[in-house]
Every structure is written in C-alpha cells, then in structure tokens.
mmCIF file of C-alpha atoms in Angstrom:
data_model
loop_
_atom_site.group_PDB
_atom_site.id
_atom_site.type_symbol
_atom_site.label_atom_id
_atom_site.label_comp_id
_atom_site.label_asym_id
_atom_site.label_seq_id
_atom_site.Cartn_x
_atom_site.Cartn_y
_atom_site.Cartn_z
ATOM 1 C CA UNK A 1 -26.970 -132.687 -40.729
ATOM 2 C CA UNK A 2 -29.434 -134.956 -39.946
ATOM 3 C CA UNK A 3 -32.195 -136.183 -43.125
ATOM 4 C CA UNK A 4 -36.085 -138.397 -42.263
ATOM 5 C CA UNK A 5 -35.268 -140.365 -44.844
ATOM 6 C CA UNK A 6 -39.302 -142.481 -46.254
ATOM 7 C CA UNK A 7 -39.822 -144.902 -48.322
ATOM 8 C CA UNK A 8 -43.244 -147.009 -49.484
ATOM 9 C CA UNK A 9 -42.778 -146.950 -53.025
ATOM 10 C CA UNK A 10 -43.699 -151.141 -52.597
ATOM 11 C CA UNK A 11 -44.885 -153.800 -50.045
ATOM 12 C CA UNK A 12 -41.952 -152.089 -48.334
ATOM 13 C CA UNK A 13 -42.211 -149.850 -45.598
ATOM 14 C CA UNK A 14 -39.136 -147.999 -44.642
ATOM 15 C CA UNK A 15 -37.905 -145.484 -42.546
ATOM 16 C CA UNK A 16 -34.702 -143.613 -41.614
ATOM 17 C CA UNK A 17 -32.307 -141.332 -39.695
ATOM 18 C CA UNK A 18 -29.035 -140.374 -41.009
ATOM 19 C CA UNK A 19 -27.602 -138.108 -39.437
ATOM 20 C CA UNK A 20 -23.534 -137.114 -40.231
ATOM 21 C CA UNK A 21 -22.773 -140.133 -41.881
ATOM 22 C CA UNK A 22 -24.591 -142.425 -39.864
ATOM 23 C CA UNK A 23 -27.861 -144.058 -40.079
ATOM 24 C CA UNK A 24 -28.635 -143.929 -36.646
ATOM 25 C CA UNK A 25 -32.040 -146.296 -37.055
ATOM 26 C CA UNK A 26 -33.703 -148.254 -39.226
ATOM 27 C CA UNK A 27 -36.598 -150.007 -39.477
ATOM 28 C CA UNK A 28 -38.197 -151.749 -41.700
ATOM 29 C CA UNK A 29 -40.892 -153.731 -42.761
ATOM 30 C CA UNK A 30 -42.167 -155.608 -45.411
ATOM 31 C CA UNK A 31 -45.103 -157.820 -44.824
ATOM 32 C CA UNK A 32 -49.690 -158.044 -45.332
ATOM 33 C CA UNK A 33 -49.791 -154.086 -42.997
ATOM 34 C CA UNK A 34 -50.613 -151.250 -45.803
ATOM 35 C CA UNK A 35 -48.501 -148.196 -45.646
ATOM 36 C CA UNK A 36 -51.102 -146.315 -43.736
ATOM 37 C CA UNK A 37 -50.746 -148.933 -40.614
ATOM 38 C CA UNK A 38 -47.822 -149.044 -40.619
ATOM 39 C CA UNK A 39 -46.385 -146.141 -41.897
ATOM 40 C CA UNK A 40 -45.877 -143.523 -39.165
ATOM 41 C CA UNK A 41 -46.096 -145.643 -36.522
ATOM 42 C CA UNK A 42 -42.659 -146.707 -37.137
ATOM 43 C CA UNK A 43 -41.641 -143.459 -38.115
ATOM 44 C CA UNK A 44 -42.977 -142.270 -34.255
ATOM 45 C CA UNK A 45 -41.167 -145.837 -33.224
ATOM 46 C CA UNK A 46 -37.896 -145.011 -34.756
ATOM 47 C CA UNK A 47 -38.355 -141.257 -32.924
ATOM 48 C CA UNK A 48 -38.680 -141.958 -29.752
ATOM 49 C CA UNK A 49 -36.070 -144.427 -29.701
ATOM 50 C CA UNK A 50 -33.513 -142.199 -31.124
ATOM 51 C CA UNK A 51 -34.599 -139.249 -29.239
ATOM 52 C CA UNK A 52 -34.725 -137.879 -31.956
ATOM 53 C CA UNK A 53 -36.605 -133.679 -31.842
ATOM 54 C CA UNK A 54 -38.605 -133.449 -35.247
ATOM 55 C CA UNK A 55 -37.170 -129.909 -35.556
ATOM 56 C CA UNK A 56 -33.300 -130.652 -36.036
ATOM 57 C CA UNK A 57 -34.406 -132.689 -39.076
ATOM 58 C CA UNK A 58 -33.259 -130.413 -41.783
ATOM 59 C CA UNK A 59 -34.573 -132.346 -44.597
ATOM 60 C CA UNK A 60 -37.154 -135.085 -45.594
ATOM 61 C CA UNK A 61 -36.526 -137.630 -48.151
ATOM 62 C CA UNK A 62 -38.758 -139.717 -50.262
ATOM 63 C CA UNK A 63 -38.325 -141.772 -52.756
ATOM 64 C CA UNK A 64 -41.287 -140.207 -55.414
ATOM 65 C CA UNK A 65 -41.366 -143.454 -57.708
ATOM 66 C CA UNK A 66 -42.504 -144.930 -59.756
ATOM 67 C CA UNK A 67 -44.117 -147.443 -57.647
ATOM 68 C CA UNK A 68 -46.945 -148.676 -56.057
ATOM 69 C CA UNK A 69 -49.778 -145.870 -56.616
ATOM 70 C CA UNK A 70 -51.178 -145.701 -53.687
ATOM 71 C CA UNK A 71 -47.945 -146.786 -51.781
ATOM 72 C CA UNK A 72 -46.315 -143.207 -53.607
ATOM 73 C CA UNK A 73 -49.330 -141.536 -52.591
ATOM 74 C CA UNK A 74 -49.098 -142.021 -48.407
ATOM 75 C CA UNK A 75 -45.538 -141.700 -48.253
ATOM 76 C CA UNK A 76 -46.060 -138.063 -50.187
ATOM 77 C CA UNK A 77 -49.084 -137.101 -48.083
ATOM 78 C CA UNK A 78 -46.848 -138.377 -45.196
ATOM 79 C CA UNK A 79 -43.357 -136.462 -45.845
ATOM 80 C CA UNK A 80 -45.311 -133.603 -47.246
ATOM 81 C CA UNK A 81 -46.610 -133.781 -43.856
ATOM 82 C CA UNK A 82 -43.839 -133.467 -41.352
ATOM 83 C CA UNK A 83 -42.133 -131.098 -44.768
ATOM 84 C CA UNK A 84 -45.181 -128.407 -44.406
ATOM 85 C CA UNK A 85 -45.465 -129.153 -40.202
ATOM 86 C CA UNK A 86 -41.919 -128.396 -39.783
ATOM 87 C CA UNK A 87 -41.137 -125.986 -42.435
ATOM 88 C CA UNK A 88 -38.122 -127.910 -43.846
ATOM 89 C CA UNK A 89 -37.134 -129.396 -47.548
ATOM 90 C CA UNK A 90 -38.832 -132.175 -49.277
ATOM 91 C CA UNK A 91 -35.185 -134.290 -51.281
ATOM 92 C CA UNK A 92 -36.851 -136.122 -53.771
ATOM 93 C CA UNK A 93 -35.689 -139.443 -54.832
ATOM 94 C CA UNK A 94 -36.329 -141.320 -57.939
ATOM 95 C CA UNK A 95 -37.100 -144.858 -57.154
ATOM 96 C CA UNK A 96 -34.880 -147.062 -58.550
ATOM 97 C CA UNK A 97 -31.607 -145.339 -57.978
ATOM 98 C CA UNK A 98 -32.671 -145.526 -53.964
ATOM 99 C CA UNK A 99 -32.739 -149.224 -55.287
ATOM 100 C CA UNK A 100 -29.303 -149.239 -57.169
ATOM 101 C CA UNK A 101 -27.373 -147.373 -54.399
ATOM 102 C CA UNK A 102 -27.888 -150.765 -52.440
ATOM 103 C CA UNK A 103 -24.819 -151.851 -54.469
ATOM 104 C CA UNK A 104 -22.943 -149.296 -53.767
ATOM 105 C CA UNK A 105 -19.298 -149.148 -55.440
ATOM 106 C CA UNK A 106 -20.093 -152.020 -57.065
ATOM 107 C CA UNK A 107 -19.040 -153.264 -59.788
ATOM 108 C CA UNK A 108 -22.259 -154.541 -61.934
ATOM 109 C CA UNK A 109 -24.599 -153.086 -63.790
ATOM 110 C CA UNK A 110 -26.993 -152.843 -61.330
ATOM 111 C CA UNK A 111 -30.509 -153.227 -63.060
ATOM 112 C CA UNK A 112 -33.347 -152.721 -60.005
ATOM 113 C CA UNK A 113 -36.808 -154.085 -61.450
ATOM 114 C CA UNK A 114 -39.984 -153.258 -59.665
ATOM 115 C CA UNK A 115 -43.249 -155.518 -61.150
ATOM 116 C CA UNK A 116 -45.481 -153.665 -63.428
ATOM 117 C CA UNK A 117 -47.270 -156.470 -64.304
ATOM 118 C CA UNK A 118 -47.968 -157.234 -68.179
ATOM 119 C CA UNK A 119 -44.623 -158.414 -68.738
ATOM 120 C CA UNK A 120 -43.026 -154.681 -67.794
ATOM 121 C CA UNK A 121 -41.029 -153.655 -65.154
ATOM 122 C CA UNK A 122 -40.611 -150.224 -63.456
ATOM 123 C CA UNK A 123 -36.761 -150.554 -63.822
ATOM 124 C CA UNK A 124 -33.248 -147.958 -64.150
ATOM 125 C CA UNK A 125 -29.804 -149.429 -65.518
ATOM 126 C CA UNK A 126 -26.693 -148.444 -62.979
ATOM 127 C CA UNK A 127 -23.477 -149.333 -62.558
ATOM 128 C CA UNK A 128 -20.070 -147.128 -60.403
ATOM 129 C CA UNK A 129 -17.601 -145.425 -61.639
ATOM 130 C CA UNK A 130 -15.917 -146.110 -58.064
ATOM 131 C CA UNK A 131 -17.895 -144.604 -55.910
ATOM 132 C CA UNK A 132 -20.350 -142.214 -58.446
ATOM 133 C CA UNK A 133 -23.322 -144.046 -59.282
ATOM 134 C CA UNK A 134 -24.102 -143.223 -62.829
ATOM 135 C CA UNK A 135 -27.441 -143.274 -64.233
ATOM 136 C CA UNK A 136 -26.524 -145.918 -67.951
ATOM 137 C CA UNK A 137 -30.570 -145.799 -68.823
ATOM 138 C CA UNK A 138 -33.289 -142.731 -66.230
ATOM 139 C CA UNK A 139 -35.446 -145.122 -64.448
ATOM 140 C CA UNK A 140 -38.891 -145.920 -66.474
ATOM 141 C CA UNK A 141 -40.901 -148.306 -68.095
ATOM 142 C CA UNK A 142 -40.185 -151.197 -70.120
ATOM 143 C CA UNK A 143 -41.500 -154.960 -71.445
ATOM 144 C CA UNK A 144 -38.941 -157.008 -69.445
ATOM 145 C CA UNK A 145 -38.406 -158.599 -72.576
ATOM 146 C CA UNK A 146 -37.073 -156.027 -73.852
ATOM 147 C CA UNK A 147 -34.425 -155.503 -71.062
ATOM 148 C CA UNK A 148 -33.375 -158.579 -71.129
ATOM 149 C CA UNK A 149 -32.542 -157.605 -75.279
ATOM 150 C CA UNK A 150 -31.308 -154.458 -73.786
ATOM 151 C CA UNK A 151 -28.894 -155.938 -71.298
ATOM 152 C CA UNK A 152 -26.776 -158.567 -73.416
ATOM 153 C CA UNK A 153 -25.618 -156.137 -75.733
ATOM 154 C CA UNK A 154 -23.886 -154.286 -73.319
ATOM 155 C CA UNK A 155 -22.061 -157.642 -72.477
ATOM 156 C CA UNK A 156 -21.155 -157.502 -68.818
ATOM 157 C CA UNK A 157 -22.462 -158.976 -65.906
ATOM 158 C CA UNK A 158 -25.878 -158.133 -64.535
ATOM 159 C CA UNK A 159 -27.014 -157.668 -61.310
ATOM 160 C CA UNK A 160 -30.256 -157.824 -60.074
ATOM 161 C CA UNK A 161 -32.682 -156.605 -57.375
ATOM 162 C CA UNK A 162 -36.194 -156.189 -56.783
ATOM 163 C CA UNK A 163 -39.734 -157.643 -56.357
ATOM 164 C CA UNK A 164 -39.646 -157.551 -60.629
ATOM 165 C CA UNK A 165 -37.342 -160.810 -59.437
ATOM 166 C CA UNK A 166 -39.864 -162.945 -58.398
ATOM 167 C CA UNK A 167 -42.522 -162.478 -61.141
ATOM 168 C CA UNK A 168 -39.566 -162.489 -64.435
ATOM 169 C CA UNK A 169 -36.677 -164.670 -63.296
ATOM 170 C CA UNK A 170 -37.927 -167.468 -65.267
ATOM 171 C CA UNK A 171 -38.144 -165.166 -67.638
ATOM 172 C CA UNK A 172 -34.565 -164.214 -66.976
ATOM 173 C CA UNK A 173 -32.392 -167.008 -66.639
ATOM 174 C CA UNK A 174 -33.842 -168.597 -70.245
ATOM 175 C CA UNK A 175 -33.586 -165.053 -71.932
ATOM 176 C CA UNK A 176 -30.685 -163.858 -71.031
ATOM 177 C CA UNK A 177 -27.249 -164.621 -73.202
ATOM 178 C CA UNK A 178 -24.531 -162.098 -70.488
ATOM 179 C CA UNK A 179 -23.651 -163.053 -67.122
ATOM 180 C CA UNK A 180 -26.586 -162.084 -64.350
ATOM 181 C CA UNK A 181 -27.044 -162.467 -60.379
ATOM 182 C CA UNK A 182 -29.942 -161.967 -58.138
ATOM 183 C CA UNK A 183 -29.251 -159.866 -55.120
ATOM 184 C CA UNK A 184 -29.256 -161.955 -52.019
ATOM 185 C CA UNK A 185 -32.123 -161.045 -48.963
ATOM 186 C CA UNK A 186 -30.272 -158.344 -47.381
ATOM 187 C CA UNK A 187 -29.938 -156.440 -50.697
ATOM 188 C CA UNK A 188 -33.215 -157.280 -52.515
ATOM 189 C CA UNK A 189 -35.503 -154.791 -51.238
ATOM 190 C CA UNK A 190 -35.751 -151.425 -50.770
ATOM 191 C CA UNK A 191 -33.753 -149.390 -47.585
ATOM 192 C CA UNK A 192 -34.355 -146.867 -46.101
ATOM 193 C CA UNK A 193 -30.571 -145.911 -45.483
ATOM 194 C CA UNK A 194 -29.999 -146.385 -49.566
ATOM 195 C CA UNK A 195 -32.713 -143.371 -49.763
ATOM 196 C CA UNK A 196 -31.030 -141.159 -46.797
ATOM 197 C CA UNK A 197 -27.043 -141.816 -48.580
ATOM 198 C CA UNK A 198 -28.336 -141.155 -51.438
ATOM 199 C CA UNK A 199 -30.615 -137.591 -50.630
ATOM 200 C CA UNK A 200 -27.525 -136.355 -48.373
ATOM 201 C CA UNK A 201 -25.299 -135.678 -51.389
ATOM 202 C CA UNK A 202 -28.610 -134.468 -53.374
ATOM 203 C CA UNK A 203 -28.838 -131.291 -50.593
ATOM 204 C CA UNK A 204 -24.850 -131.274 -50.676
ATOM 205 C CA UNK A 205 -25.588 -130.567 -54.308
ATOM 206 C CA UNK A 206 -28.955 -128.228 -53.495
ATOM 207 C CA UNK A 207 -31.189 -131.180 -55.293
ATOM 208 C CA UNK A 208 -34.548 -130.033 -52.919
ATOM 209 C CA UNK A 209 -37.881 -128.671 -53.004
ATOM 210 C CA UNK A 210 -40.645 -126.414 -51.482
ATOM 211 C CA UNK A 211 -43.347 -129.467 -48.970
ATOM 212 C CA UNK A 212 -45.868 -128.461 -50.838
ATOM 213 C CA UNK A 213 -44.009 -128.757 -54.719
ATOM 214 C CA UNK A 214 -43.368 -132.422 -53.304
ATOM 215 C CA UNK A 215 -44.627 -135.087 -55.911
ATOM 216 C CA UNK A 216 -44.677 -138.354 -57.467
ATOM 217 C CA UNK A 217 -43.713 -139.042 -60.346
ATOM 218 C CA UNK A 218 -45.501 -142.724 -61.365
ATOM 219 C CA UNK A 219 -44.209 -142.838 -65.287
ATOM 220 C CA UNK A 220 -47.630 -143.854 -65.868
ATOM 221 C CA UNK A 221 -51.283 -143.950 -65.858
ATOM 222 C CA UNK A 222 -53.294 -145.109 -63.019
ATOM 223 C CA UNK A 223 -54.619 -148.571 -64.291
ATOM 224 C CA UNK A 224 -58.313 -147.034 -63.560
ATOM 225 C CA UNK A 225 -56.780 -143.695 -65.574
ATOM 226 C CA UNK A 226 -56.145 -146.146 -68.114
ATOM 227 C CA UNK A 227 -60.247 -147.934 -67.864
ATOM 228 C CA UNK A 228 -61.812 -144.690 -68.395
ATOM 229 C CA UNK A 229 -58.775 -143.412 -71.511
ATOM 230 C CA UNK A 230 -60.258 -146.553 -73.129
ATOM 231 C CA UNK A 231 -63.694 -146.656 -72.608
ATOM 232 C CA UNK A 232 -63.912 -142.741 -73.741
ATOM 233 C CA UNK A 233 -61.247 -144.485 -76.664
ATOM 234 C CA UNK A 234 -64.462 -146.730 -77.262
ATOM 235 C CA UNK A 235 -67.569 -143.581 -77.001
#
C-alpha cells in the first residue's frame, strides 16, 4: 500500500510518501513562503526523486483541521484535486491527532497546541497505552488557562508541542503545577510522516472518504465571518 500525505495546517508545509511501513520520502519547509508557492512543487519533487507513479498511490492523507484557514483550504484543495484526478480516496486526519502521533508510544500525556490567538489554542489531550494512542480530550479550541487547569487535575507529566508553545510558554511555566516538558525541535512541529503513519491505520479500518466529500474542519468561523456576524448583531 502507498499513501501520499500532506499537512499545510500551519506555517509548516510537509509532504511524505509512505509505502508498506516505510517512509520513502519526506519534504518539510518551515519558512516564509506561502503554501500556494511550496506545496505542489514539494509534491512534484518527492514524486520525481522517488520515481513514483502517481497511479500507484492508494490514498491521499490530509490533515483536515483545525489550523490556518488559508493553509487548510490550500491543503484540502490539493488533496481533493489529486484524489479526483486519480480517483483515489482521501484519509482525513485530525490535525491534533497527527501532531500527537509524533510522540508514538511516549509515556507522557501529549498535548499539542496551536496558537488560535486571544489567549486561545487549538488542542487535544492524548496518551499511549503501549502502541495504541488514546484520545483523552478530542481536538477543540480553548483558553490556555483552562487547558493548564485541566492538565493539572490529571497529575501526570505532560509533553507540549506545536507553535502554540512559542506564544504560551511563559504562561505555562508560570501557571502549571504539574511536571511538564516542551518537545525538541525535531519533534515540535507538523510532520507528514506522522500523518502518513496514522493514515495507514485509518485506511486499514476503512476510515476513508471520497475526494468530493472532503472538507476542512476549522472548529470555528473565520475572522471575516465572526466580524460579519458581530456587525449583523449590532445592526
């Protein structure tokens, strides 16, 4: 089985090819260029370098959200386009689940956080029972203070990762009572290899969708939609 995995839900653009439990290629960029500039060239590059026949791909995996509105739209459109062209299914992986999978079989409570602004984070809470990942709290959006309080109640060591650490590290250090750690650079951002590995499990369980059915899960309305609603309420 062969999976093309894509993640553009954050500033990171990352793509990978997974084949029979082997990451054949992974290409990750965390720089200033937009995903509209990088994503398709990155896919083209790893396909050429690995001499992959796109027809041989069994499914396209994509992080379906939450995350950057623009990033999710670009990733979704890219995955759908490939899926429709090749008549291949989409494997929709929740963004927080994919990030947590970076810490496969870790003994820690795993807490990915992405900055959602206004002291809020996109997050979820996970742990591994052996090699099986358990979702303690499904991905959601919440205030960082509320998240810290919830984690403290668990009285277990926590591993944080994600771009939300950059924004909220000082708050976490000040408020959190539990033992906690921050992931190293090699594991603290989105990795298409983790998306692909988790997608392989989804595929075996039949958790796929038709390309035309796929849509991102933003978890909240866009800023433009929120501003429009506020204006309508004030009128």
